[in-house]
XYZ file of C-alpha atoms in Angstrom:
624
model
C 133.177 -104.078 57.980
C 131.939 -101.107 56.040
C 134.279 -98.182 56.043
C 132.885 -94.773 56.865
C 134.491 -91.866 55.109
C 134.304 -88.700 57.118
C 134.667 -85.216 55.770
C 134.317 -82.313 58.095
C 133.176 -78.836 57.264
C 132.975 -76.047 59.721
C 130.192 -73.519 60.067
C 131.516 -70.917 62.492
C 129.515 -68.156 64.109
C 132.118 -65.435 64.664
C 131.920 -63.067 67.567
C 133.104 -59.457 67.509
C 136.172 -60.436 69.500
C 138.874 -62.557 67.904
C 139.834 -65.159 70.505
C 143.461 -65.281 69.367
C 143.823 -61.760 70.730
C 142.369 -62.591 74.143
C 144.367 -61.218 77.059
C 144.371 -62.945 80.394
C 143.081 -60.807 83.281
C 146.246 -60.098 85.273
C 145.785 -59.376 88.982
C 147.056 -55.971 90.068
C 149.649 -57.385 92.483
C 151.490 -58.948 89.528
C 151.847 -55.764 87.488
C 154.833 -54.383 89.365
C 156.723 -57.622 88.800
C 156.290 -57.269 85.049
C 157.206 -53.600 85.185
C 160.386 -54.388 87.145
C 161.275 -57.360 84.898
C 161.088 -59.799 87.765
C 158.772 -61.826 85.535
C 158.225 -61.527 81.807
C 154.993 -61.834 79.864
C 156.657 -64.569 77.814
C 156.342 -66.709 80.935
C 160.058 -66.659 81.745
C 161.772 -65.324 84.858
C 162.872 -61.754 84.191
C 166.395 -60.380 84.237
C 165.690 -59.050 87.752
C 164.081 -62.218 89.097
C 164.873 -62.859 92.764
C 163.846 -65.113 95.598
C 165.009 -65.452 99.155
C 166.701 -68.510 100.563
C 166.867 -70.316 103.890
C 169.338 -73.096 104.726
C 168.514 -75.288 107.726
C 170.487 -77.366 110.190
C 168.060 -79.355 112.361
C 168.729 -81.619 115.331
C 165.658 -83.343 116.685
C 164.865 -86.063 119.226
C 161.680 -88.050 118.745
C 160.194 -90.259 121.456
C 157.658 -92.793 120.111
C 156.499 -93.484 123.688
C 155.575 -89.873 124.502
C 155.368 -88.549 120.902
C 157.475 -85.569 121.947
C 159.434 -83.833 119.217
C 162.174 -81.677 120.698
C 165.001 -80.014 118.922
C 166.848 -77.007 117.687
C 167.055 -75.468 114.260
C 169.667 -73.088 112.925
C 168.725 -71.088 109.847
C 170.918 -69.056 107.523
C 168.521 -66.658 105.808
C 169.445 -64.583 102.763
C 167.388 -61.563 101.755
C 167.820 -61.441 97.976
C 164.905 -59.055 97.550
C 165.332 -55.360 96.791
C 163.369 -54.588 99.969
C 164.427 -53.853 103.533
C 162.535 -56.297 105.762
C 161.193 -54.841 108.992
C 159.836 -58.120 110.329
C 160.335 -61.857 109.958
C 157.415 -64.251 109.576
C 157.753 -67.880 110.628
C 155.507 -70.892 110.104
C 154.688 -73.017 113.157
C 152.598 -75.721 111.511
C 152.211 -77.891 114.660
C 150.091 -75.042 116.052
C 147.244 -76.463 114.006
C 146.762 -78.564 117.166
C 146.996 -75.633 119.557
C 143.772 -75.334 121.525
C 142.952 -71.733 120.587
C 144.040 -71.900 116.926
C 141.441 -71.314 114.222
C 141.001 -74.509 112.171
C 139.042 -75.742 109.192
C 139.468 -79.370 110.249
C 137.955 -81.361 113.094
C 140.604 -82.210 115.678
C 140.235 -84.805 118.422
C 140.143 -83.150 121.848
C 142.900 -85.533 122.910
C 145.237 -83.923 120.361
C 144.591 -80.325 121.406
C 147.187 -78.693 123.600
C 149.836 -76.001 123.775
C 151.059 -76.406 120.222
C 154.714 -75.733 119.606
C 156.693 -74.456 122.581
C 159.425 -71.981 121.651
C 162.109 -72.087 124.305
C 164.345 -69.426 122.782
C 165.049 -67.487 119.592
C 168.455 -65.981 118.840
C 168.999 -63.605 115.915
C 172.631 -62.938 114.978
C 173.746 -63.920 118.444
C 171.169 -61.813 120.312
C 168.262 -63.355 122.189
C 164.919 -62.028 120.965
C 162.761 -60.541 123.712
C 159.321 -62.061 124.112
C 157.643 -58.683 123.551
C 158.964 -58.718 119.970
C 157.380 -62.109 119.218
C 153.748 -62.181 118.085
C 152.122 -65.580 117.531
C 148.741 -66.070 115.894
C 147.760 -69.607 114.990
C 150.429 -71.099 112.769
C 152.145 -67.746 112.107
C 154.849 -66.316 114.353
C 156.198 -62.830 113.628
C 159.312 -61.181 114.996
C 158.962 -57.423 114.791
C 161.561 -54.703 115.114
C 164.160 -56.271 112.811
C 165.961 -54.627 109.917
C 167.233 -56.876 107.162
C 168.738 -54.911 104.281
C 168.789 -56.166 100.680
C 171.511 -58.839 100.239
C 171.835 -59.179 104.031
C 172.188 -62.566 105.677
C 170.860 -63.345 109.107
C 171.416 -66.271 111.458
C 168.452 -67.621 113.423
C 168.621 -70.261 116.166
C 165.456 -71.666 117.719
C 164.952 -74.265 120.450
C 161.489 -75.823 120.473
C 159.327 -78.832 121.299
C 155.784 -80.128 120.778
C 153.693 -83.283 121.089
C 152.938 -85.076 117.819
C 149.232 -85.686 117.250
C 147.957 -89.208 117.883
C 144.280 -89.298 116.928
C 143.763 -86.653 114.242
C 146.114 -87.532 111.387
C 146.288 -84.552 109.019
C 149.315 -85.100 106.760
C 151.377 -85.932 109.856
C 151.006 -87.859 113.096
C 150.924 -91.316 114.629
C 149.945 -94.123 112.262
C 149.908 -96.916 114.861
C 151.750 -97.822 118.060
C 155.054 -98.172 116.256
C 154.795 -96.043 113.116
C 154.809 -92.254 112.668
C 154.876 -89.672 109.899
C 156.613 -86.566 111.224
C 156.165 -83.619 108.887
C 156.171 -79.815 109.290
C 158.068 -80.486 112.508
C 160.273 -77.402 112.817
C 159.868 -73.606 112.831
C 160.622 -72.248 109.391
C 160.811 -68.825 107.782
C 157.863 -67.991 105.545
C 158.257 -67.035 101.904
C 158.760 -63.384 101.073
C 158.156 -62.920 97.343
C 157.597 -60.314 94.629
C 153.839 -60.929 94.463
C 152.593 -60.755 98.058
C 155.568 -59.882 100.220
C 155.367 -62.142 103.273
C 153.202 -65.243 102.907
C 150.935 -64.779 105.922
C 148.157 -67.177 104.951
C 147.386 -69.180 108.100
C 147.507 -72.961 107.881
C 144.141 -74.297 109.027
C 144.390 -77.917 107.947
C 143.054 -77.919 104.393
C 145.300 -75.699 102.296
C 148.825 -76.802 101.642
C 152.212 -75.162 101.670
C 154.606 -72.664 100.077
C 158.257 -72.688 101.055
C 161.596 -71.290 99.924
C 164.425 -73.456 98.670
C 167.425 -74.317 100.795
C 169.875 -76.977 101.888
C 168.871 -79.153 104.842
C 171.098 -80.994 107.291
C 168.915 -83.103 109.583
C 169.926 -85.253 112.559
C 167.121 -87.421 113.954
C 167.555 -89.378 117.184
C 165.154 -92.249 117.885
C 165.218 -95.443 119.990
C 167.616 -98.079 118.702
C 164.931 -100.448 117.388
C 163.380 -97.780 115.111
C 164.340 -97.111 111.491
C 164.056 -93.692 109.851
C 163.257 -92.673 106.270
C 163.688 -89.018 105.411
C 164.082 -86.397 102.716
C 167.680 -86.389 101.507
C 170.574 -88.828 101.511
C 171.327 -90.929 104.592
C 174.970 -90.007 105.176
C 175.768 -92.280 108.129
C 174.150 -95.562 107.082
C 177.143 -97.529 108.349
C 176.594 -96.093 111.838
C 172.945 -97.099 112.152
C 172.433 -100.302 110.122
C 173.823 -103.753 110.729
C 176.412 -104.799 108.176
C 173.947 -107.171 106.514
C 171.264 -104.528 106.053
C 173.819 -101.973 104.924
C 174.830 -104.361 102.136
C 171.189 -104.857 101.164
C 170.699 -101.092 100.979
C 173.765 -100.734 98.783
C 172.529 -103.545 96.543
C 169.107 -101.925 96.137
C 170.727 -98.613 95.269
C 172.707 -100.118 92.401
C 170.510 -102.798 90.838
C 167.185 -103.138 89.028
C 165.821 -106.043 91.033
C 163.595 -105.681 94.077
C 165.518 -106.157 97.326
C 163.823 -107.023 100.624
C 165.871 -104.841 102.946
C 163.696 -105.445 106.008
C 161.571 -108.578 106.292
C 159.175 -109.852 108.941
C 161.917 -112.240 110.038
C 164.289 -109.300 110.552
C 161.683 -107.514 112.650
C 161.236 -110.587 114.836
C 165.000 -110.983 115.302
C 165.500 -107.252 115.948
C 168.800 -107.346 114.105
C 168.288 -104.425 111.719
C 170.080 -101.563 113.468
C 173.199 -101.124 115.543
C 172.504 -102.403 119.083
C 172.366 -98.987 120.748
C 169.738 -97.556 123.075
C 169.382 -94.642 120.651
C 170.608 -94.072 117.130
C 171.024 -90.751 115.352
C 170.181 -90.796 111.655
C 171.789 -88.036 109.564
C 170.349 -86.829 106.253
C 171.430 -84.121 103.814
C 169.273 -82.612 101.074
C 170.284 -79.951 98.579
C 167.939 -77.304 97.136
C 164.636 -78.595 98.444
C 161.676 -76.720 99.889
C 160.930 -78.964 102.861
C 161.966 -82.062 104.761
C 159.905 -84.751 106.481
C 160.642 -88.114 108.035
C 158.863 -91.328 108.928
C 159.876 -93.881 111.514
C 158.764 -97.364 112.530
C 159.910 -100.445 114.422
C 157.738 -103.015 112.608
C 157.482 -102.068 108.932
C 158.948 -104.138 106.101
C 161.015 -102.428 103.417
C 161.171 -103.323 99.731
C 163.574 -101.364 97.557
C 164.836 -101.131 94.007
C 166.518 -98.567 91.825
C 165.866 -97.158 88.371
C 168.168 -95.547 85.829
C 166.438 -92.212 85.173
C 169.087 -90.657 82.933
C 170.523 -93.115 80.416
C 173.213 -90.650 79.309
C 174.604 -90.065 82.797
C 173.564 -93.545 84.006
C 172.088 -91.887 87.103
C 169.989 -94.082 89.369
C 167.156 -93.276 91.776
C 166.331 -95.581 94.676
C 162.643 -96.357 95.135
C 161.336 -97.618 98.490
C 158.059 -99.086 99.715
C 157.872 -99.197 103.508
C 154.735 -100.666 105.060
C 152.945 -102.722 107.646
C 153.361 -106.367 106.584
C 149.712 -107.008 107.463
C 148.746 -104.748 104.541
C 149.284 -107.249 101.723
C 147.706 -104.868 99.220
C 150.876 -102.798 99.609
C 153.050 -105.583 98.133
C 152.820 -104.329 94.495
C 153.450 -100.680 95.445
C 157.197 -101.026 94.902
C 156.518 -101.981 91.276
C 154.063 -99.152 90.740
C 156.433 -96.662 92.346
C 159.338 -97.825 90.232
C 157.120 -97.652 87.151
C 156.036 -94.096 88.041
C 159.624 -92.880 88.393
C 160.540 -94.492 85.076
C 157.452 -93.134 83.286
C 158.127 -89.590 84.505
C 161.713 -89.876 83.304
C 161.091 -91.383 79.858
C 157.413 -91.128 78.872
C 155.648 -88.127 80.419
C 156.849 -85.450 80.692
C 160.274 -87.044 80.002
C 162.080 -85.258 82.847
C 164.774 -87.346 84.567
C 163.581 -87.830 88.139
C 165.468 -85.045 89.932
C 166.104 -86.479 93.413
C 168.168 -89.441 94.673
C 165.286 -91.433 96.149
C 161.554 -91.597 96.715
C 159.997 -93.468 99.651
C 156.339 -94.576 99.772
C 155.361 -94.971 103.440
C 152.218 -96.717 104.657
C 150.278 -94.068 106.560
C 146.838 -92.579 107.081
C 146.684 -90.031 104.282
C 147.591 -89.466 100.640
C 150.233 -86.770 100.890
C 153.488 -85.768 99.274
C 156.716 -84.420 100.746
C 160.118 -83.985 99.047
C 161.403 -87.523 98.369
C 158.689 -88.928 100.653
C 155.093 -90.076 100.138
C 152.527 -91.037 102.772
C 149.876 -93.268 101.185
C 146.976 -95.169 102.667
C 146.807 -98.942 102.127
C 144.046 -98.634 99.528
C 141.965 -101.737 98.809
C 141.148 -100.948 95.162
C 144.110 -101.855 92.880
C 143.253 -98.959 90.552
C 143.415 -96.515 93.455
C 146.741 -97.939 94.549
C 148.249 -97.349 91.108
C 146.734 -93.931 90.546
C 147.551 -92.525 93.977
C 151.102 -93.866 93.784
C 151.566 -92.093 90.450
C 149.842 -88.948 91.703
C 151.948 -88.507 94.826
C 155.226 -89.329 93.087
C 154.375 -86.884 90.278
C 154.245 -84.169 92.945
C 158.034 -84.461 92.956
C 157.957 -82.168 89.920
C 155.235 -79.856 91.265
C 155.490 -78.293 93.863
C 158.964 -79.553 94.829
C 161.259 -79.405 91.790
C 159.211 -76.454 90.504
C 158.184 -74.427 93.555
C 154.568 -73.559 92.824
C 152.539 -71.868 95.543
C 150.219 -74.600 96.851
C 148.696 -72.283 99.425
C 147.235 -69.948 96.813
C 147.195 -71.887 93.551
C 146.982 -75.577 94.371
C 145.498 -76.292 90.939
C 148.986 -75.844 89.471
C 150.405 -78.917 91.203
C 147.245 -80.877 92.010
C 145.878 -80.493 88.492
C 149.071 -81.805 86.899
C 149.386 -84.604 89.466
C 145.770 -85.606 88.817
C 146.486 -85.547 85.080
C 149.244 -88.062 85.783
C 146.699 -90.459 87.293
C 144.988 -91.112 83.983
C 148.099 -90.484 81.871
C 150.585 -92.735 83.676
C 148.312 -95.492 84.994
C 147.941 -97.265 81.609
C 151.732 -97.128 81.247
C 152.482 -98.388 84.761
C 149.836 -101.084 85.121
C 148.185 -101.802 81.756
C 146.713 -105.005 83.193
C 144.346 -102.918 85.354
C 141.417 -101.549 83.293
C 141.489 -97.778 83.083
C 138.511 -95.882 84.494
C 138.050 -92.429 85.953
C 135.031 -90.763 87.476
C 134.572 -87.079 86.602
C 130.990 -86.903 87.861
C 131.986 -84.534 90.668
C 132.771 -81.855 88.087
C 129.497 -82.452 86.249
C 127.605 -82.162 89.523
C 129.295 -78.990 90.782
C 129.893 -77.063 87.533
C 127.648 -74.025 87.328
C 126.234 -74.419 90.818
C 126.031 -71.482 93.199
C 128.921 -72.902 95.241
C 131.178 -73.416 92.223
C 134.182 -71.186 91.452
C 136.579 -70.479 88.600
C 139.725 -72.606 88.820
C 141.874 -69.487 89.283
C 140.110 -68.813 92.607
C 142.623 -68.801 95.455
C 142.576 -72.162 97.205
C 141.689 -70.760 100.668
C 138.578 -69.215 99.094
C 137.240 -72.439 97.607
C 133.962 -73.790 98.918
C 134.388 -77.246 100.421
C 131.798 -78.763 98.079
C 133.676 -77.627 94.984
C 137.189 -77.764 96.426
C 138.323 -81.055 94.893
C 136.644 -80.226 91.615
C 138.381 -76.870 91.208
C 141.839 -77.614 92.543
C 142.289 -81.192 91.275
C 139.922 -82.618 88.730
C 138.770 -79.646 86.668
C 142.303 -78.300 85.991
C 143.496 -81.849 85.194
C 140.753 -82.174 82.600
C 141.684 -78.763 81.174
C 145.333 -79.836 80.842
C 144.115 -83.078 79.261
C 142.235 -81.102 76.596
C 145.342 -79.039 75.809
C 147.405 -82.225 75.648
C 144.908 -83.708 73.197
C 145.023 -80.564 71.045
C 148.803 -80.104 70.965
C 149.592 -83.821 70.857
C 151.505 -85.783 73.475
C 154.985 -84.818 72.294
C 154.296 -81.124 71.863
C 152.527 -80.859 75.197
C 155.433 -82.622 76.925
C 157.885 -80.265 75.230
C 155.922 -77.249 76.445
C 155.706 -78.660 79.974
C 159.455 -79.364 79.990
C 160.077 -75.808 78.831
C 158.134 -74.566 81.847
C 159.994 -76.964 84.154
C 163.442 -76.100 82.786
C 162.881 -72.370 83.225
C 161.207 -72.514 86.638
C 162.924 -75.380 88.463
C 164.102 -74.131 91.821
C 161.936 -71.009 91.453
C 158.428 -69.795 92.265
C 156.210 -69.544 89.141
C 152.708 -68.124 89.112
C 149.755 -69.390 87.041
C 150.448 -66.632 84.487
C 154.017 -67.885 84.128
C 152.682 -71.375 83.426
C 150.086 -70.264 80.880
C 152.555 -67.988 79.095
C 155.300 -70.635 79.019
C 152.969 -73.142 77.375
C 151.908 -70.492 74.848
C 155.488 -69.456 74.101
C 157.045 -72.884 73.668
C 154.146 -74.426 71.756
C 153.944 -71.419 69.444
C 150.202 -71.426 70.077
C 148.249 -68.610 71.660
C 146.009 -70.532 74.034
C 144.677 -67.549 75.950
C 141.238 -68.175 74.488
C 141.231 -71.508 76.332
C 143.034 -70.462 79.534
C 140.587 -67.584 79.887
C 137.552 -69.751 79.168
C 138.414 -72.766 81.295
C 140.479 -71.305 84.154
C 139.156 -67.760 84.663
C 135.424 -68.360 84.116
C 132.812 -70.120 86.176
C 132.084 -72.825 83.659
C 129.121 -75.121 83.094
C 129.921 -77.031 79.878
C 127.032 -78.475 77.911
C 127.389 -79.756 74.367
C 124.363 -81.068 72.525
C 123.581 -82.834 69.275
C 121.201 -80.162 68.050
C 120.240 -81.826 64.802
C 121.187 -84.606 62.382
C 119.974 -84.223 58.828
C 120.166 -87.098 56.327
C 120.682 -86.243 52.669
C 121.123 -89.396 50.650
C 124.138 -91.159 52.105
C 125.306 -88.034 53.886
C 124.561 -86.964 57.433
C 124.898 -83.356 58.595
C 125.604 -83.382 62.338
C 125.134 -80.080 64.127
C 126.805 -79.815 67.556
C 125.791 -76.871 69.712
C 127.703 -75.370 72.645
C 124.846 -74.538 74.986
C 126.800 -74.068 78.198
C 129.730 -71.947 79.344
C 133.065 -73.659 78.918
C 134.698 -75.430 76.012
C 135.063 -79.186 75.703
C 136.234 -81.246 72.719
C 133.810 -83.019 70.430
C 133.957 -86.801 70.583
C 131.283 -88.636 68.611
C 130.657 -92.372 68.435
C 128.762 -93.281 65.268
C 126.972 -96.653 65.335
C 125.611 -98.034 62.073
C 122.710 -100.402 61.588
C 125.080 -103.262 60.749
C 126.886 -102.796 64.071
C 130.000 -101.103 62.702
C 131.285 -98.107 64.627
C 133.391 -95.058 63.943
C 134.741 -92.279 66.135
C 134.827 -88.635 65.137
C 137.103 -86.464 67.284
C 137.669 -82.720 67.220
C 139.989 -81.216 69.801
C 139.278 -78.141 71.880
C 140.462 -75.767 69.142
C 137.178 -76.314 67.303
C 135.769 -73.564 69.575
C 138.772 -71.232 69.408
C 137.083 -68.597 67.251
C 134.223 -67.953 69.627
C 131.703 -70.010 67.674
C 128.896 -71.752 69.513
C 128.106 -74.207 66.736
C 130.121 -76.823 64.858
C 128.902 -78.819 61.866
C 130.239 -82.167 60.722
C 129.409 -83.789 57.388
C 129.485 -87.564 57.506
C 129.217 -89.878 54.495
C 128.308 -93.501 55.147
C 127.317 -96.324 52.825
C 125.529 -97.967 55.735
C 122.616 -96.208 57.456
C 123.491 -94.682 60.806
C 121.503 -96.010 63.748
C 122.824 -93.911 66.642
C 125.249 -91.075 67.389
C 126.574 -90.560 70.924
C 128.329 -87.338 71.993
C 130.981 -87.232 74.719
C 133.846 -89.285 76.155
C 134.840 -90.311 79.670
C 136.764 -87.045 80.094
C 134.298 -84.638 78.506
C 132.554 -82.500 81.111
C 128.856 -82.116 80.344
C 126.255 -81.004 82.876
C 123.361 -82.356 80.778
C 123.895 -85.710 79.102
C 120.248 -85.829 78.082
C 120.952 -84.037 74.791
C 123.977 -86.134 73.807
C 122.319 -88.973 71.878
C 120.669 -89.067 68.456
C 118.826 -92.182 67.285
C 117.486 -92.652 63.775
C 114.495 -94.669 64.956
C 113.239 -91.647 66.894
C 113.375 -89.317 63.920
């Protein structure tokens, strides 16, 4: 093969503004936080950072026959803010299915009803009068309270509702003997330094934002049902047969895959203690939510992974699914691989929780320590969605990003994990990823900047702007900084914001600070602008054995330069310039190529380079 020697020279067209001095446009509701040192412009929590806390004790009965969820929740709420609270806002997420609620999702008429029924509310021992309770959709507000800074308040609520059967939106009935029960209790909304009370209504599309707390959960179900839940099962010996208890203990302490529940076990009905009802007790520490799944006919494969080789700490990984869904069989391996990859490869953060359970459901949705994944048919989808949902453990659970407003923070990073972790988890499956949705929506009249609040996103551009486009942007930064440096910067963000509520500015500034690189020119361009990237090979000039390749940035939005050079003898060479090639505001970039062999074709762009017009991305010598 002939070797092609590449030398690159840069012809930059400078603008009046130096990009290294670019300031991000900070929204006015953040300014007071900086002034009060609640947050710092370095990206770190300030010396006066605060957040409120709610600890929950939940007792709930679930009837698979009637789908009724009935229970009581006791909440210890701490007001750590400097403000006196004159009201309390609660989230009643089951009210998505209340007949008169405003929704952005289509709900089966059979699932519409009264929503969540509040039997009683007691604050600090006093019953709250109905006239002080205002309910609108999924928000319930108690007025007339006075919670001073540093005050603690006790809340007790009795409630019930009917779990949805036909319109599965992150929660509901999967089949006649399987259920995902999420968002199943009244909870106190977040009160933070940016917005005060989080009063965004839940209408089915946008996701969630919750405070951290400890959860004690007791779930009573019929005796032939098993339960998987956020947290540690603390009474396993009281619910499992001795044989299955031993299998669970084996899976929790060994690398091999253990079949805890098999089809034979289901037929024999010998899994649980022979009681009419069993109560399953779980405890979780410092999490933002809790969900559970239950079934009487699912198989259970389990294994564990050492995620911290210094402390020899293990995490149990579970795959729980309908045995008819054979495509689910390899999920346990992919899940175990995802947990290991997160811990040791990217971003090299030891998996923070004691277990993760992948449950066969009707959605692709994450919960703390729980995942609800469809039985996908495509092996690539199975791998990528397993990695995606497990990666959510870091964002928004370990690091409490605000999904309701800024879903790109967690969805973008989780989507990045799809094409970052998949080759590590299942290298035998060819890697491919379709970014055409970004190319189709970028620059259209329904498109938005990534920073746009999630509830304001147009449905046509929603996935593009909250998932794929930010993932591609993070991918470009990763390419520029290098894998190790990007992981270090991401870990810096995680270490400083775990258990807290960072904003997008905190993320951007943390990456800048730790990497020692002012990336505001890119954050501003890619995340705050309505972009329509379009690179073009403007001209190729041959001078002897040299080729002068002129690449033009015609559109709005920066993308790296990736060139494939194909010579007449069939040899090929790649020329790659990361996103920093546009950091000075230039709209042209020139590459000088020397080749002993005549060049036949030059192709611009890679599988992850957004480009709304691919028609100007190819140069062929025969056409010159």
